[in-house]
Amino acid sequence: MSGGSSASERPVGIEELLQRVRESYDRIEPQDAYDAVQAGAALLVDIRYAALRERDGLIPGALVVERNELEWRLDPQGSHRAPEATSHDLRVVVVCNEGYASSLAVASLHQLGLRRATDLVGGFQAWRDAGLPVTSGQG
């Protein structure tokens, strides 16, 4: 058999992929993420695209990194890393709009060795709905 795949492999749908990814780590609720950031124990990373940030606002203190740059900006060994990406032990909380894309982003960060990376359940929308700080995205 060529191609490197076996007959037992089957395509995985996005719902199953999300479930598998999320089973590999503990996700964090908005209030717990806020408390961790306030204590200096976590870095929030907002991966939403610009139009959503402009429409809905920003989380004060969150590092804004477009999704397509995430791995390059958070790899502690990378030449394009953000100053905040100081070690593989960094606790990163990835925030997308509703908590879906962030789960897939966390899986990628785990592959880079950022084992403490997690994502925000419900994303930015849940953060805002919980009454946590948001600033205007206009500016």
PDB file of C-alpha atoms in Angstrom:
ATOM      1  CA  MET A   1       0.000   0.000   0.000  1.00  0.00           C
ATOM      2  CA  SER A   2       1.414   3.397  -0.922  1.00  0.00           C
ATOM      3  CA  GLY A   3       0.679   6.880   0.326  1.00  0.00           C
ATOM      4  CA  GLY A   4       1.338   6.156   3.992  1.00  0.00           C
ATOM      5  CA  SER A   5      -2.301   5.865   5.069  1.00  0.00           C
ATOM      6  CA  SER A   6      -4.131   2.803   6.239  1.00  0.00           C
ATOM      7  CA  ALA A   7      -7.632   1.627   5.477  1.00  0.00           C
ATOM      8  CA  SER A   8      -8.625   2.319   9.084  1.00  0.00           C
ATOM      9  CA  GLU A   9      -7.941   6.061   8.782  1.00  0.00           C
ATOM     10  CA  ARG A  10     -10.942   8.189   7.962  1.00  0.00           C
ATOM     11  CA  PRO A  11     -11.489  11.883   7.506  1.00  0.00           C
ATOM     12  CA  VAL A  12     -12.278  13.763  10.708  1.00  0.00           C
ATOM     13  CA  GLY A  13     -14.941  16.474  10.691  1.00  0.00           C
ATOM     14  CA  ILE A  14     -14.354  19.787  12.423  1.00  0.00           C
ATOM     15  CA  GLU A  15     -16.605  18.967  15.388  1.00  0.00           C
ATOM     16  CA  GLU A  16     -14.665  15.779  16.116  1.00  0.00           C
ATOM     17  CA  LEU A  17     -11.363  17.583  15.619  1.00  0.00           C
ATOM     18  CA  LEU A  18     -12.389  20.292  18.101  1.00  0.00           C
ATOM     19  CA  GLN A  19     -13.451  17.644  20.610  1.00  0.00           C
ATOM     20  CA  ARG A  20     -10.142  15.780  20.279  1.00  0.00           C
ATOM     21  CA  VAL A  21      -8.097  18.961  20.616  1.00  0.00           C
ATOM     22  CA  ARG A  22     -10.064  20.219  23.622  1.00  0.00           C
ATOM     23  CA  GLU A  23      -9.697  16.879  25.424  1.00  0.00           C
ATOM     24  CA  SER A  24      -5.933  17.432  25.493  1.00  0.00           C
ATOM     25  CA  TYR A  25      -5.992  20.494  27.789  1.00  0.00           C
ATOM     26  CA  ASP A  26      -8.147  22.441  30.243  1.00  0.00           C
ATOM     27  CA  ARG A  27      -9.922  25.449  28.755  1.00  0.00           C
ATOM     28  CA  ILE A  28     -10.392  28.560  30.886  1.00  0.00           C
ATOM     29  CA  GLU A  29     -13.518  30.563  31.702  1.00  0.00           C
ATOM     30  CA  PRO A  30     -13.527  34.372  31.289  1.00  0.00           C
ATOM     31  CA  GLN A  31     -13.422  35.285  35.004  1.00  0.00           C
ATOM     32  CA  ASP A  32     -10.615  32.816  35.682  1.00  0.00           C
ATOM     33  CA  ALA A  33      -8.658  34.198  32.717  1.00  0.00           C
ATOM     34  CA  TYR A  34      -9.165  37.749  33.980  1.00  0.00           C
ATOM     35  CA  ASP A  35      -7.971  36.764  37.459  1.00  0.00           C
ATOM     36  CA  ALA A  36      -4.886  35.008  36.028  1.00  0.00           C
ATOM     37  CA  VAL A  37      -3.976  38.039  33.933  1.00  0.00           C
ATOM     38  CA  GLN A  38      -4.479  40.395  36.894  1.00  0.00           C
ATOM     39  CA  ALA A  39      -2.171  38.175  38.970  1.00  0.00           C
ATOM     40  CA  GLY A  40       0.475  38.253  36.240  1.00  0.00           C
ATOM     41  CA  ALA A  41       0.087  34.508  35.762  1.00  0.00           C
ATOM     42  CA  ALA A  42      -1.121  34.502  32.133  1.00  0.00           C
ATOM     43  CA  LEU A  43      -0.815  36.360  28.855  1.00  0.00           C
ATOM     44  CA  LEU A  44      -4.008  36.969  26.871  1.00  0.00           C
ATOM     45  CA  VAL A  45      -3.455  36.762  23.124  1.00  0.00           C
ATOM     46  CA  ASP A  46      -6.244  38.112  20.899  1.00  0.00           C
ATOM     47  CA  ILE A  47      -6.202  36.431  17.480  1.00  0.00           C
ATOM     48  CA  ARG A  48      -9.399  38.035  16.109  1.00  0.00           C
ATOM     49  CA  TYR A  49      -9.068  39.766  12.798  1.00  0.00           C
ATOM     50  CA  ALA A  50      -9.022  43.561  12.610  1.00  0.00           C
ATOM     51  CA  ALA A  51     -12.655  44.038  11.570  1.00  0.00           C
ATOM     52  CA  LEU A  52     -13.896  42.221  14.689  1.00  0.00           C
ATOM     53  CA  ARG A  53     -11.526  44.148  16.961  1.00  0.00           C
ATOM     54  CA  GLU A  54     -12.710  47.414  15.426  1.00  0.00           C
ATOM     55  CA  ARG A  55     -16.366  46.420  15.703  1.00  0.00           C
ATOM     56  CA  ASP A  56     -16.375  44.914  19.198  1.00  0.00           C
ATOM     57  CA  GLY A  57     -13.377  46.420  20.955  1.00  0.00           C
ATOM     58  CA  LEU A  58     -10.253  45.153  22.662  1.00  0.00           C
ATOM     59  CA  ILE A  59      -9.376  43.487  25.936  1.00  0.00           C
ATOM     60  CA  PRO A  60      -7.061  45.890  27.767  1.00  0.00           C
ATOM     61  CA  GLY A  61      -3.566  44.454  28.047  1.00  0.00           C
ATOM     62  CA  ALA A  62      -4.125  41.631  25.568  1.00  0.00           C
ATOM     63  CA  LEU A  63      -1.401  41.018  23.023  1.00  0.00           C
ATOM     64  CA  VAL A  64      -2.964  41.315  19.565  1.00  0.00           C
ATOM     65  CA  VAL A  65      -1.514  38.781  17.129  1.00  0.00           C
ATOM     66  CA  GLU A  66      -3.240  37.932  13.866  1.00  0.00           C
ATOM     67  CA  ARG A  67      -3.926  34.191  13.652  1.00  0.00           C
ATOM     68  CA  ASN A  68      -1.632  33.739  10.667  1.00  0.00           C
ATOM     69  CA  GLU A  69       1.308  35.132  12.696  1.00  0.00           C
ATOM     70  CA  LEU A  70       0.594  33.379  16.000  1.00  0.00           C
ATOM     71  CA  GLU A  71       3.198  30.624  15.908  1.00  0.00           C
ATOM     72  CA  TRP A  72       5.944  32.982  14.740  1.00  0.00           C
ATOM     73  CA  ARG A  73       5.143  35.566  17.411  1.00  0.00           C
ATOM     74  CA  LEU A  74       4.848  33.117  20.346  1.00  0.00           C
ATOM     75  CA  ASP A  75       7.707  30.726  19.605  1.00  0.00           C
ATOM     76  CA  PRO A  76      10.274  31.563  22.307  1.00  0.00           C
ATOM     77  CA  GLN A  77      13.017  30.311  19.976  1.00  0.00           C
ATOM     78  CA  GLY A  78      11.785  32.241  16.924  1.00  0.00           C
ATOM     79  CA  SER A  79      13.460  35.246  15.368  1.00  0.00           C
ATOM     80  CA  HIS A  80      10.075  36.996  15.002  1.00  0.00           C
ATOM     81  CA  ARG A  81       8.850  36.358  18.527  1.00  0.00           C
ATOM     82  CA  ALA A  82       6.980  38.983  20.526  1.00  0.00           C
ATOM     83  CA  PRO A  83       8.874  40.336  23.546  1.00  0.00           C
ATOM     84  CA  GLU A  84       6.262  38.654  25.766  1.00  0.00           C
ATOM     85  CA  ALA A  85       7.143  35.200  24.366  1.00  0.00           C
ATOM     86  CA  THR A  86       9.842  34.580  26.934  1.00  0.00           C
ATOM     87  CA  SER A  87       9.665  30.829  27.551  1.00  0.00           C
ATOM     88  CA  HIS A  88       7.901  27.576  26.779  1.00  0.00           C
ATOM     89  CA  ASP A  89       6.469  27.734  30.321  1.00  0.00           C
ATOM     90  CA  LEU A  90       4.474  30.863  29.501  1.00  0.00           C
ATOM     91  CA  ARG A  91       0.772  30.449  30.234  1.00  0.00           C
ATOM     92  CA  VAL A  92      -0.928  31.756  27.107  1.00  0.00           C
ATOM     93  CA  VAL A  93      -4.702  32.216  26.884  1.00  0.00           C
ATOM     94  CA  VAL A  94      -5.752  32.481  23.244  1.00  0.00           C
ATOM     95  CA  VAL A  95      -8.872  34.529  22.531  1.00  0.00           C
ATOM     96  CA  CYS A  96     -10.826  34.399  19.292  1.00  0.00           C
ATOM     97  CA  ASN A  97     -14.353  35.662  18.712  1.00  0.00           C
ATOM     98  CA  GLU A  98     -16.393  32.723  20.052  1.00  0.00           C
ATOM     99  CA  GLY A  99     -13.882  30.092  21.207  1.00  0.00           C
ATOM    100  CA  TYR A 100     -13.527  27.863  18.149  1.00  0.00           C
ATOM    101  CA  ALA A 101     -10.503  29.052  16.148  1.00  0.00           C
ATOM    102  CA  SER A 102      -8.661  29.539  19.430  1.00  0.00           C
ATOM    103  CA  SER A 103      -8.910  25.817  20.206  1.00  0.00           C
ATOM    104  CA  LEU A 104      -7.189  24.942  16.952  1.00  0.00           C
ATOM    105  CA  ALA A 105      -4.583  27.637  17.595  1.00  0.00           C
ATOM    106  CA  VAL A 106      -3.825  26.113  21.006  1.00  0.00           C
ATOM    107  CA  ALA A 107      -3.199  22.728  19.384  1.00  0.00           C
ATOM    108  CA  SER A 108      -0.589  24.377  17.196  1.00  0.00           C
ATOM    109  CA  LEU A 109       1.025  26.147  20.159  1.00  0.00           C
ATOM    110  CA  HIS A 110       1.220  22.826  22.006  1.00  0.00           C
ATOM    111  CA  GLN A 111       3.143  21.409  19.032  1.00  0.00           C
ATOM    112  CA  LEU A 112       5.635  24.268  19.481  1.00  0.00           C
ATOM    113  CA  GLY A 113       6.157  23.185  23.089  1.00  0.00           C
ATOM    114  CA  LEU A 114       3.918  25.794  24.744  1.00  0.00           C
ATOM    115  CA  ARG A 115       2.206  23.121  26.852  1.00  0.00           C
ATOM    116  CA  ARG A 116       0.522  25.609  29.200  1.00  0.00           C
ATOM    117  CA  ALA A 117      -1.353  27.283  26.331  1.00  0.00           C
ATOM    118  CA  THR A 118      -5.136  27.247  26.610  1.00  0.00           C
ATOM    119  CA  ASP A 119      -8.069  29.134  25.181  1.00  0.00           C
ATOM    120  CA  LEU A 120     -10.984  31.144  26.437  1.00  0.00           C
ATOM    121  CA  VAL A 121     -14.306  29.300  26.543  1.00  0.00           C
ATOM    122  CA  GLY A 122     -16.727  31.371  24.459  1.00  0.00           C
ATOM    123  CA  GLY A 123     -14.007  33.724  23.246  1.00  0.00           C
ATOM    124  CA  PHE A 124     -14.226  37.494  23.250  1.00  0.00           C
ATOM    125  CA  GLN A 125     -18.020  37.396  23.214  1.00  0.00           C
ATOM    126  CA  ALA A 126     -18.106  35.468  26.517  1.00  0.00           C
ATOM    127  CA  TRP A 127     -15.503  37.854  28.015  1.00  0.00           C
ATOM    128  CA  ARG A 128     -17.661  40.858  27.127  1.00  0.00           C
ATOM    129  CA  ASP A 129     -20.889  39.134  28.225  1.00  0.00           C
ATOM    130  CA  ALA A 130     -19.259  38.431  31.612  1.00  0.00           C
ATOM    131  CA  GLY A 131     -18.870  42.189  32.086  1.00  0.00           C
ATOM    132  CA  LEU A 132     -15.076  42.065  31.968  1.00  0.00           C
ATOM    133  CA  PRO A 133     -13.107  45.091  30.726  1.00  0.00           C
ATOM    134  CA  VAL A 134     -13.316  45.989  27.041  1.00  0.00           C
ATOM    135  CA  THR A 135     -12.107  49.158  25.348  1.00  0.00           C
ATOM    136  CA  SER A 136     -13.305  50.672  22.102  1.00  0.00           C
ATOM    137  CA  GLY A 137     -11.778  49.200  18.989  1.00  0.00           C
ATOM    138  CA  GLN A 138     -12.172  52.512  17.188  1.00  0.00           C
ATOM    139  CA  GLY A 139      -9.235  54.751  17.165  1.00  0.00           C
TER     140      GLY A 139
END
